[in-house]
PDB file of C-alpha atoms in Angstrom:
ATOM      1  CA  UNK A  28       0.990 -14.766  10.920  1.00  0.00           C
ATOM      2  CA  UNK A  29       3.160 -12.321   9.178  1.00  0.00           C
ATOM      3  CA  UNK A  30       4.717  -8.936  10.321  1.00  0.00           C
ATOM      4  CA  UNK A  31       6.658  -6.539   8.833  1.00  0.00           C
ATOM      5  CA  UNK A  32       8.604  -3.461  11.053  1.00  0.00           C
ATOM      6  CA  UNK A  33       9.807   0.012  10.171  1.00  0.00           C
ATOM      7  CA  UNK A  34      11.966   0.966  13.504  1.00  0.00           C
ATOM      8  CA  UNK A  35      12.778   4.210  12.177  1.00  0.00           C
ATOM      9  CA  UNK A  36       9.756   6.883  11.928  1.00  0.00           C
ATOM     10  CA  UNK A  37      12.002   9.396  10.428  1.00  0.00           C
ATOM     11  CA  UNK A  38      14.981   8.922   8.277  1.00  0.00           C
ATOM     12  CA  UNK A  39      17.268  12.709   7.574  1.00  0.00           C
ATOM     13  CA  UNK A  40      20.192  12.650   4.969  1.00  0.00           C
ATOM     14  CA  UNK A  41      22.220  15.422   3.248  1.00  0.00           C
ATOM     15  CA  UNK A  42      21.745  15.859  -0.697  1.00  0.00           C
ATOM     16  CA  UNK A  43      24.473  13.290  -2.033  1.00  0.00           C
ATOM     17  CA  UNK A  44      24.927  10.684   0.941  1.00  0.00           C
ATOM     18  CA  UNK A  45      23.665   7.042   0.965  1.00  0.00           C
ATOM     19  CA  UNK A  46      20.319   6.414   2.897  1.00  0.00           C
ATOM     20  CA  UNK A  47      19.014   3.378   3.977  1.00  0.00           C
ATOM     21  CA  UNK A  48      15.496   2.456   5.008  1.00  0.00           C
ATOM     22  CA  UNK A  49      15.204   0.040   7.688  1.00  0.00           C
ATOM     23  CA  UNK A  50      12.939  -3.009   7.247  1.00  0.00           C
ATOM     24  CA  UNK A  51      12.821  -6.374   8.998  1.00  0.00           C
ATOM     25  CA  UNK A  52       9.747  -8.706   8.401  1.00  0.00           C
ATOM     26  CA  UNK A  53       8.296 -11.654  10.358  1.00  0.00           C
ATOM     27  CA  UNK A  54       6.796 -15.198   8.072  1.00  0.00           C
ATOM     28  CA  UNK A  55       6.422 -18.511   8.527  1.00  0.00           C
ATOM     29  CA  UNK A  56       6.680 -19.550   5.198  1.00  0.00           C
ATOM     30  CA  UNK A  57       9.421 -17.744   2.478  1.00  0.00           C
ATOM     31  CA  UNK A  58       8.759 -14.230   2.281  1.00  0.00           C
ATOM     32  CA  UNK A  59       7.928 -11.941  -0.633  1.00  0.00           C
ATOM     33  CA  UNK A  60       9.022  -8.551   0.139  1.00  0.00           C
ATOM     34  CA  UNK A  61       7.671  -5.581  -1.336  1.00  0.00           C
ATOM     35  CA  UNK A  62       9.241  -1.261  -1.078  1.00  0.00           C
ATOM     36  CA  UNK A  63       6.410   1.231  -1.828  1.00  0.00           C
ATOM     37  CA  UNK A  64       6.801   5.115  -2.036  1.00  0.00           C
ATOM     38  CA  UNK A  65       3.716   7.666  -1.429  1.00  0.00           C
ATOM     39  CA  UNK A  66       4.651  11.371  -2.120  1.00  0.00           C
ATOM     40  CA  UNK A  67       2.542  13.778  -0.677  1.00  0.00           C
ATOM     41  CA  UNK A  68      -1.439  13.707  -1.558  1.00  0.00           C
ATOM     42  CA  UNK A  69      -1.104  10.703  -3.918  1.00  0.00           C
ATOM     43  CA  UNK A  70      -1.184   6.954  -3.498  1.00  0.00           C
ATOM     44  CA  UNK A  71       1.691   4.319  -2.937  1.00  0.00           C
ATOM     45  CA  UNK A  72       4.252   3.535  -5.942  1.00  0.00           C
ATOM     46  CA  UNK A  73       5.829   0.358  -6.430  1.00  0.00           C
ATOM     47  CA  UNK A  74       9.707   0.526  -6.361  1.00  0.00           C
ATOM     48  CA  UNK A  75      10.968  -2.908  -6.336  1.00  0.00           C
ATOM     49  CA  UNK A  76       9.930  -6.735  -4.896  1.00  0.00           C
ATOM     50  CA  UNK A  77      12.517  -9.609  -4.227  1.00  0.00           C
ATOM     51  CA  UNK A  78      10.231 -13.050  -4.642  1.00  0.00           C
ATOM     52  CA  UNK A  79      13.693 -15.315  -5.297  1.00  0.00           C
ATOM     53  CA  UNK A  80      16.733 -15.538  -6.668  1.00  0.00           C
ATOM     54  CA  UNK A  81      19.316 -12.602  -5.942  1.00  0.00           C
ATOM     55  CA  UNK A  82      19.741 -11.079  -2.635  1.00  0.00           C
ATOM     56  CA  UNK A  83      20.269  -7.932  -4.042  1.00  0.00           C
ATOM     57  CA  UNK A  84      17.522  -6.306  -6.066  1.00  0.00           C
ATOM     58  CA  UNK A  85      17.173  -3.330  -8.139  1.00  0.00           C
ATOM     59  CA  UNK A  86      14.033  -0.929  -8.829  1.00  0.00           C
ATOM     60  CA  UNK A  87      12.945   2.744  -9.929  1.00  0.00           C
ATOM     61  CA  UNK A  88      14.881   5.714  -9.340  1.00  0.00           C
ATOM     62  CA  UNK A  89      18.278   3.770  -8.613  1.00  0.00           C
ATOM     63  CA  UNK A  90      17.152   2.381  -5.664  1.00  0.00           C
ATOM     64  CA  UNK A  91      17.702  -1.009  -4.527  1.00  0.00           C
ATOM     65  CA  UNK A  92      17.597  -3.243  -1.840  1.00  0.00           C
ATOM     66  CA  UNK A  93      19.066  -5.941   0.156  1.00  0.00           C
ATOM     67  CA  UNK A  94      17.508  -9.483   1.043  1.00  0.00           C
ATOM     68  CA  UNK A  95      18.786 -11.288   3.818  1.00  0.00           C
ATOM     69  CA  UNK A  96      17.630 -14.476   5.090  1.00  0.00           C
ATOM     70  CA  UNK A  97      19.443 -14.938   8.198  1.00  0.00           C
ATOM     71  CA  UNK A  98      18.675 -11.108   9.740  1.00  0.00           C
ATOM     72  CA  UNK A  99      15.039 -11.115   8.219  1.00  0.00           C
ATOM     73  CA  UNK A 100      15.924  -8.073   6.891  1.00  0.00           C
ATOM     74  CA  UNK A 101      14.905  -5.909   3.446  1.00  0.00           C
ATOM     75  CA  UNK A 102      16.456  -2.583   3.957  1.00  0.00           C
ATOM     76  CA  UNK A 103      15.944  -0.173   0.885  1.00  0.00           C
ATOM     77  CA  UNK A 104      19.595   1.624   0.441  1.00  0.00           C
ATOM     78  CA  UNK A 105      20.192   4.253  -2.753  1.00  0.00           C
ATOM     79  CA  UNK A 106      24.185   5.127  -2.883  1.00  0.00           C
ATOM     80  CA  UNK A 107      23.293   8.909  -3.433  1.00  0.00           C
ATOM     81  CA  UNK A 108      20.186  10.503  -2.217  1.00  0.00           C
ATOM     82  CA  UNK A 109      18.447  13.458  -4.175  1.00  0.00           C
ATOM     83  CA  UNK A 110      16.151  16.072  -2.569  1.00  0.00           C
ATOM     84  CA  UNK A 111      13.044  14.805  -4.868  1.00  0.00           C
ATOM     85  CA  UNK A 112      13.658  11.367  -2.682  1.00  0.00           C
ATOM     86  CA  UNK A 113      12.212  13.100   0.587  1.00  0.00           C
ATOM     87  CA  UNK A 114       8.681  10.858   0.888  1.00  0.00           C
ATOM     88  CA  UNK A 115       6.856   8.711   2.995  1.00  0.00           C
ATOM     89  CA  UNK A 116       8.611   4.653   1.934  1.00  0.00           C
ATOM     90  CA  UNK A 117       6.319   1.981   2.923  1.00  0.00           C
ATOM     91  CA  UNK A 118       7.960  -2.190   3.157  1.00  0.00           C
ATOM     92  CA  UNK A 119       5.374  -5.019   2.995  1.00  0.00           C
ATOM     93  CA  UNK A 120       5.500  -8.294   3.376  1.00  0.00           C
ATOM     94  CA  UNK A 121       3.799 -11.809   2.086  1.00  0.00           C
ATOM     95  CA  UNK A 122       3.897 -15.182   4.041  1.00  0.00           C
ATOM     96  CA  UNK A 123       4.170 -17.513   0.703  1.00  0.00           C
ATOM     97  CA  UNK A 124       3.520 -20.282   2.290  1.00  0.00           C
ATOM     98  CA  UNK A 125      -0.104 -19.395   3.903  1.00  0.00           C
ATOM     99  CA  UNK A 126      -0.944 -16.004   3.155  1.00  0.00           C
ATOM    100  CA  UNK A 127      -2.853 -14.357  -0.047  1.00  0.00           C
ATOM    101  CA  UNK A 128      -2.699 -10.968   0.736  1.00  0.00           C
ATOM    102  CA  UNK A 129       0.357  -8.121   2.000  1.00  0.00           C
ATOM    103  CA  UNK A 130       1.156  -6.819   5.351  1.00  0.00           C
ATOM    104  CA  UNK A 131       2.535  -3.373   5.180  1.00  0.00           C
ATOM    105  CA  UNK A 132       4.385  -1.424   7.699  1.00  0.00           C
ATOM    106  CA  UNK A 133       4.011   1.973   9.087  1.00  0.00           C
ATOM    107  CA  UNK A 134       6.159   3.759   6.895  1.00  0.00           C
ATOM    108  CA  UNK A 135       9.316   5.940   7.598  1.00  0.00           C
ATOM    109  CA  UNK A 136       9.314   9.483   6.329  1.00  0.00           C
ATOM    110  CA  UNK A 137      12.689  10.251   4.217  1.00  0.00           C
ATOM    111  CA  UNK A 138      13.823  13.721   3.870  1.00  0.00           C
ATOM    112  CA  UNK A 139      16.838  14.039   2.101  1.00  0.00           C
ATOM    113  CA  UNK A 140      18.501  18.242   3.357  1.00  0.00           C
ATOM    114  CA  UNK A 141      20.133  20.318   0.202  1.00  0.00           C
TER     115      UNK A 141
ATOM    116  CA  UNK B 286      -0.649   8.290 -13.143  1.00  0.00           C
ATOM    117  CA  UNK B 287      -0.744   4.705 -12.301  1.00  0.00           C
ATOM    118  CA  UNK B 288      -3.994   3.549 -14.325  1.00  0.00           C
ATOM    119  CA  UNK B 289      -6.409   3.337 -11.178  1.00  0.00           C
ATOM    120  CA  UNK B 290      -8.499   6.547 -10.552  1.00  0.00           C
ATOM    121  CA  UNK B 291     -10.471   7.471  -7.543  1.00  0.00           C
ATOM    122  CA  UNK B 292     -13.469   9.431  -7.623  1.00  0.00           C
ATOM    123  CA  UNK B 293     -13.918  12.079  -5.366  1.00  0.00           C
ATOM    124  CA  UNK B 294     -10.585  12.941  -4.657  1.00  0.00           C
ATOM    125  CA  UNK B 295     -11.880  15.132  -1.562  1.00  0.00           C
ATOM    126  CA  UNK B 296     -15.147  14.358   0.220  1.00  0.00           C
ATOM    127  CA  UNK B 297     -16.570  16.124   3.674  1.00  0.00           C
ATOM    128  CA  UNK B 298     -19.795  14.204   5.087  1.00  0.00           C
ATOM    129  CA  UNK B 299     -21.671  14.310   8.193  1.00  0.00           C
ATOM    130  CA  UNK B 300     -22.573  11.128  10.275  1.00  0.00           C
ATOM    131  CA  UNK B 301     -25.875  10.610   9.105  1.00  0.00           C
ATOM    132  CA  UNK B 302     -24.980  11.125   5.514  1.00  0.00           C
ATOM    133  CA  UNK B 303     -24.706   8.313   2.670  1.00  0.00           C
ATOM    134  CA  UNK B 304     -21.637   8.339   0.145  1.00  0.00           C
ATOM    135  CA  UNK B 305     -20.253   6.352  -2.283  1.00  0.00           C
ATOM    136  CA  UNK B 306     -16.079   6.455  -3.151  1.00  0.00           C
ATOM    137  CA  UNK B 307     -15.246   4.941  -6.908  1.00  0.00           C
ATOM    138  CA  UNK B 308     -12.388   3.528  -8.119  1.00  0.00           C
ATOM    139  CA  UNK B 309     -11.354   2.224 -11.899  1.00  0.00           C
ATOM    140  CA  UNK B 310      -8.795   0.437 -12.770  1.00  0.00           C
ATOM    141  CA  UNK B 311      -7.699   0.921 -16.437  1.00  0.00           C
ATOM    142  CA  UNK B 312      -4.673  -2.402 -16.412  1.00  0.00           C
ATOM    143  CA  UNK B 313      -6.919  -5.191 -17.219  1.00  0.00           C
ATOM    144  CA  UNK B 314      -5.721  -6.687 -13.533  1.00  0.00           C
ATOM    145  CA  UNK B 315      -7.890  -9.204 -11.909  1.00  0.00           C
ATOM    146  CA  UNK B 316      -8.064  -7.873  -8.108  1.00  0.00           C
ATOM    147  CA  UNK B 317      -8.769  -4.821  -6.551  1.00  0.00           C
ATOM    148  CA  UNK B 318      -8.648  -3.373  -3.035  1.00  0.00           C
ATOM    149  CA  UNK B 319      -9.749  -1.090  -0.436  1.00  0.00           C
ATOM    150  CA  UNK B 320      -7.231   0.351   1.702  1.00  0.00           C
ATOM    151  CA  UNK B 321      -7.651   2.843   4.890  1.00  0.00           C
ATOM    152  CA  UNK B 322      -4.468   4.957   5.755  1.00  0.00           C
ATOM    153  CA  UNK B 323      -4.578   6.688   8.765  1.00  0.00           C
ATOM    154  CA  UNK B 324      -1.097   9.041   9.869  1.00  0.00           C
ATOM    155  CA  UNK B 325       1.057   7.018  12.245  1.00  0.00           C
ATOM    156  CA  UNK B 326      -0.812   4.360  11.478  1.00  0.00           C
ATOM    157  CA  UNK B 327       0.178   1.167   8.796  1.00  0.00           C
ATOM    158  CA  UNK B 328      -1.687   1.014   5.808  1.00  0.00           C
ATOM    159  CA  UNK B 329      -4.859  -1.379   6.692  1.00  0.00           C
ATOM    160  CA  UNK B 330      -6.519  -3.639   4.081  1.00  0.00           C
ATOM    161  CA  UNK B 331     -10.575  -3.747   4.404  1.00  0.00           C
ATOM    162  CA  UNK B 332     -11.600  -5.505   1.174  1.00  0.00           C
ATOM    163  CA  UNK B 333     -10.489  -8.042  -1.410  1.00  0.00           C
ATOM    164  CA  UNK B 334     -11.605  -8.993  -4.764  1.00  0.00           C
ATOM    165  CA  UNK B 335      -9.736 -11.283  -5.926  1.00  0.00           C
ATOM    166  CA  UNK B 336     -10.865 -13.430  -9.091  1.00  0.00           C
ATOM    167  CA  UNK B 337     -14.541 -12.931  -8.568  1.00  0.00           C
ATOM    168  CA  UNK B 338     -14.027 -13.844  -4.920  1.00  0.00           C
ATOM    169  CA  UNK B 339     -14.631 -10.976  -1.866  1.00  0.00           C
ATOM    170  CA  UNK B 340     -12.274 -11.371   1.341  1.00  0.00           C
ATOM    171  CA  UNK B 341     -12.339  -8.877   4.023  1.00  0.00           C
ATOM    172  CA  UNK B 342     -11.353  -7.975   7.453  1.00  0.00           C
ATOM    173  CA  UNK B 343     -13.308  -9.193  10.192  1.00  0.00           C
ATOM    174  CA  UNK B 344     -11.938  -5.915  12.053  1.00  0.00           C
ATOM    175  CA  UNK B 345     -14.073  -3.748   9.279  1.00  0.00           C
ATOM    176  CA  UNK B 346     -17.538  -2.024  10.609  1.00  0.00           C
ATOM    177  CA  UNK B 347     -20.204  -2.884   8.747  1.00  0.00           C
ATOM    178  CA  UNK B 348     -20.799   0.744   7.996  1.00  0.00           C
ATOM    179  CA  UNK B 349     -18.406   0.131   5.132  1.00  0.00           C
ATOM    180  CA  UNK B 350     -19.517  -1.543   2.501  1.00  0.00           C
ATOM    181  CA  UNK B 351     -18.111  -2.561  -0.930  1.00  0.00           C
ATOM    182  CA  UNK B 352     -19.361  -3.454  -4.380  1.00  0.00           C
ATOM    183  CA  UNK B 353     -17.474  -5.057  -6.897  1.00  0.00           C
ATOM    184  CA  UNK B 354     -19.966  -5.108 -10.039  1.00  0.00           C
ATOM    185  CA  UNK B 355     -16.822  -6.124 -12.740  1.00  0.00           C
ATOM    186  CA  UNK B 356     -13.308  -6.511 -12.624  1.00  0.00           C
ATOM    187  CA  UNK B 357     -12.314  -2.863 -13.489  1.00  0.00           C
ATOM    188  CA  UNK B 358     -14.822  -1.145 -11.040  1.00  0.00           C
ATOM    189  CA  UNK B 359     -14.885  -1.003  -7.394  1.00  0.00           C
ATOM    190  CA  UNK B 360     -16.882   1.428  -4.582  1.00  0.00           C
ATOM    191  CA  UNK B 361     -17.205   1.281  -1.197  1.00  0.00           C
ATOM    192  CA  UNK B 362     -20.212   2.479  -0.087  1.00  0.00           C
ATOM    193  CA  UNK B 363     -20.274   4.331   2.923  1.00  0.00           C
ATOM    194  CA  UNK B 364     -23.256   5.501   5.455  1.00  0.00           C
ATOM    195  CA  UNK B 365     -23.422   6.541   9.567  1.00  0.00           C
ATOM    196  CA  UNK B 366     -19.711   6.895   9.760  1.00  0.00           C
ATOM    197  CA  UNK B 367     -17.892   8.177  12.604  1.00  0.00           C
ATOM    198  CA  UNK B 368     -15.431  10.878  13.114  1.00  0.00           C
ATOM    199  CA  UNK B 369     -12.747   8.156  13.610  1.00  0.00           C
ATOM    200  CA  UNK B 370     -13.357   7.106  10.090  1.00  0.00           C
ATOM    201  CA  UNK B 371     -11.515  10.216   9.086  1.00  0.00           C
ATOM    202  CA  UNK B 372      -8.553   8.922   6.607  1.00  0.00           C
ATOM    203  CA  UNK B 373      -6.817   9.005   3.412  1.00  0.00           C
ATOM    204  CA  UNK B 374      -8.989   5.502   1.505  1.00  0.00           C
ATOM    205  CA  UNK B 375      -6.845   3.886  -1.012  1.00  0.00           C
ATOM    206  CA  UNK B 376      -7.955   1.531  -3.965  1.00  0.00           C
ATOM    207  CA  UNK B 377      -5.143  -0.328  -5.614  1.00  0.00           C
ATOM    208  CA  UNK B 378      -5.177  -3.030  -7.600  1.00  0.00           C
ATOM    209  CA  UNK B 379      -2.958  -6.200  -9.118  1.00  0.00           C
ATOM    210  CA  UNK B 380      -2.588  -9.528 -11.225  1.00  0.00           C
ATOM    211  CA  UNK B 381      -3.560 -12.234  -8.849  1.00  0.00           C
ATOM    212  CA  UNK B 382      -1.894 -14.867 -10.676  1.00  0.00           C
ATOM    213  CA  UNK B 383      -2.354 -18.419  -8.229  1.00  0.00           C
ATOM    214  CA  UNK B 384       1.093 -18.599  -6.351  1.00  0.00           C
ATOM    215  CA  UNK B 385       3.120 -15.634  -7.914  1.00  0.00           C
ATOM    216  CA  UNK B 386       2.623 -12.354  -5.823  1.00  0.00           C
ATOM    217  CA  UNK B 387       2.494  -9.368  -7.568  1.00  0.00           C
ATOM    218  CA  UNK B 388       3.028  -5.709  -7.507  1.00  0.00           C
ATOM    219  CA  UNK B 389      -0.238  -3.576  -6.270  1.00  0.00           C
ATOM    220  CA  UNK B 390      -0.801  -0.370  -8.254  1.00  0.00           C
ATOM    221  CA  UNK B 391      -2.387   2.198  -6.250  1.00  0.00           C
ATOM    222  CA  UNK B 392      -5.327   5.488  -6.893  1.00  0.00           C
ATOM    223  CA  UNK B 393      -4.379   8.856  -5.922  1.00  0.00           C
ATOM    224  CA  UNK B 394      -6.487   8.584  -2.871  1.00  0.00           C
ATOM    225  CA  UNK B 395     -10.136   9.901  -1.227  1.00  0.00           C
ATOM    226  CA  UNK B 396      -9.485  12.483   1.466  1.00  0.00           C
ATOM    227  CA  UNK B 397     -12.242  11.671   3.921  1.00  0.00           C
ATOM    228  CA  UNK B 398     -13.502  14.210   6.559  1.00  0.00           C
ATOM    229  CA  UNK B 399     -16.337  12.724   8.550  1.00  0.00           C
ATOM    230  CA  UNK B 400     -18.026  16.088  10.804  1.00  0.00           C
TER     231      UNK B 400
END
């Protein structure tokens, strides 16, 4: 089976400093990782996906994150958060060995303070 | 937008009602989904199609109930819901290329109120 957690609910960060969004995943197989963003009353956007290759991948809006193998981690980091960042960020995650279809998690509300 | 649109955008029913939610995907992708987002709560898939095949969540009441009549159109047809059924439904939909995962592109959403 695959799992993916978000241990933080709520993320808060002043206009200008790095934020990170937390995301660890569970697979059996090697895992596809996936950051979405939903602002308010409209559906998720895709940011980025690792799949292979570099740990370190880059997306929309100058945000990127960090695959690591041996922590099971995917944490979504930006090196200078903007106020039009504060949304709900959703990780998911796909078992590529068995599974057809993504596991999301429960999403961590961002809100970046002017 | 993202090139999937979801008709109504807003819709207030009562239990005993019957309803239908539409979605159309305008990316020539080859699966489409049904997602129900409740707050607090992770995003939960109810229904695949996924080149011409349906999968679905065994967890799903059969009170839901989709319809996937081409690749580009999807509804989910909807009749003696519950209050509990109250959520934000999501369509989305992707490439399913065999073995390469790809991105999901997602509607604006159907507000749901079930009285």
């Amino acid at each position: 089976a695959q799992s993916v957690a978000q241990p933080e609910d709520q993320v808060n960060v002043a206009e200008g400093n790095p934020l990170t969004v937390k995301c660890t995943y569970s697979v059996s197989g090697n895992p596809y990782l996936f950051w979405y963003v939903q602002y308010p009353n409209r559906g998720l956007q895709f940011l980025l996906k690792y799949i292979t290759g570099d740990n370190l991948v880059k997306g929309s809006y100058g945000f990127e994150a960090e695959f690591n193998k041996s922590q099971t981690s995917f944490h979504l980091k930006k090196p200078s958060a903007l106020v039009s960042d504060s949304a709900l960020y959703f990780c998911a995650v796909r078992d590529g060995g068995s599974a057809r279809q993504l596991t999301f998690g429960s999403g961590t509300q961002l809100t970046v303070l002017p | 937008e993202t090139g999937v649109t979801q008709t109504p955008r807003h819709l207030v029913m009562g239990m005993t009602n019957k309803k239908s939610l539409k979605c159309e995907q305008h990316l020539g992708h080859n699966a489409m989904y049904w997602y129900k987002q409740s707050a607090k709560k992770p995003l939960e898939l109810m229904f695949v199609y996924s080149l011409e095949e349906r999968v679905e969540n065994n967890s799903v009441p059969s009170r839901f109930s989709p319809e996937c009549p081409n690749s580009s159109h999807l509804f989910l047809h909807l009749h003696t819901l519950q209050p509990e059924d109250s959520a934000l439904y999501l369509c989305a939909s992707s490439q399913d290329n065999s073995g390469r995962p790809n991105e999901q592109f997602f509607g604006p959403g159907t507000r749901l109120t079930v009285l």
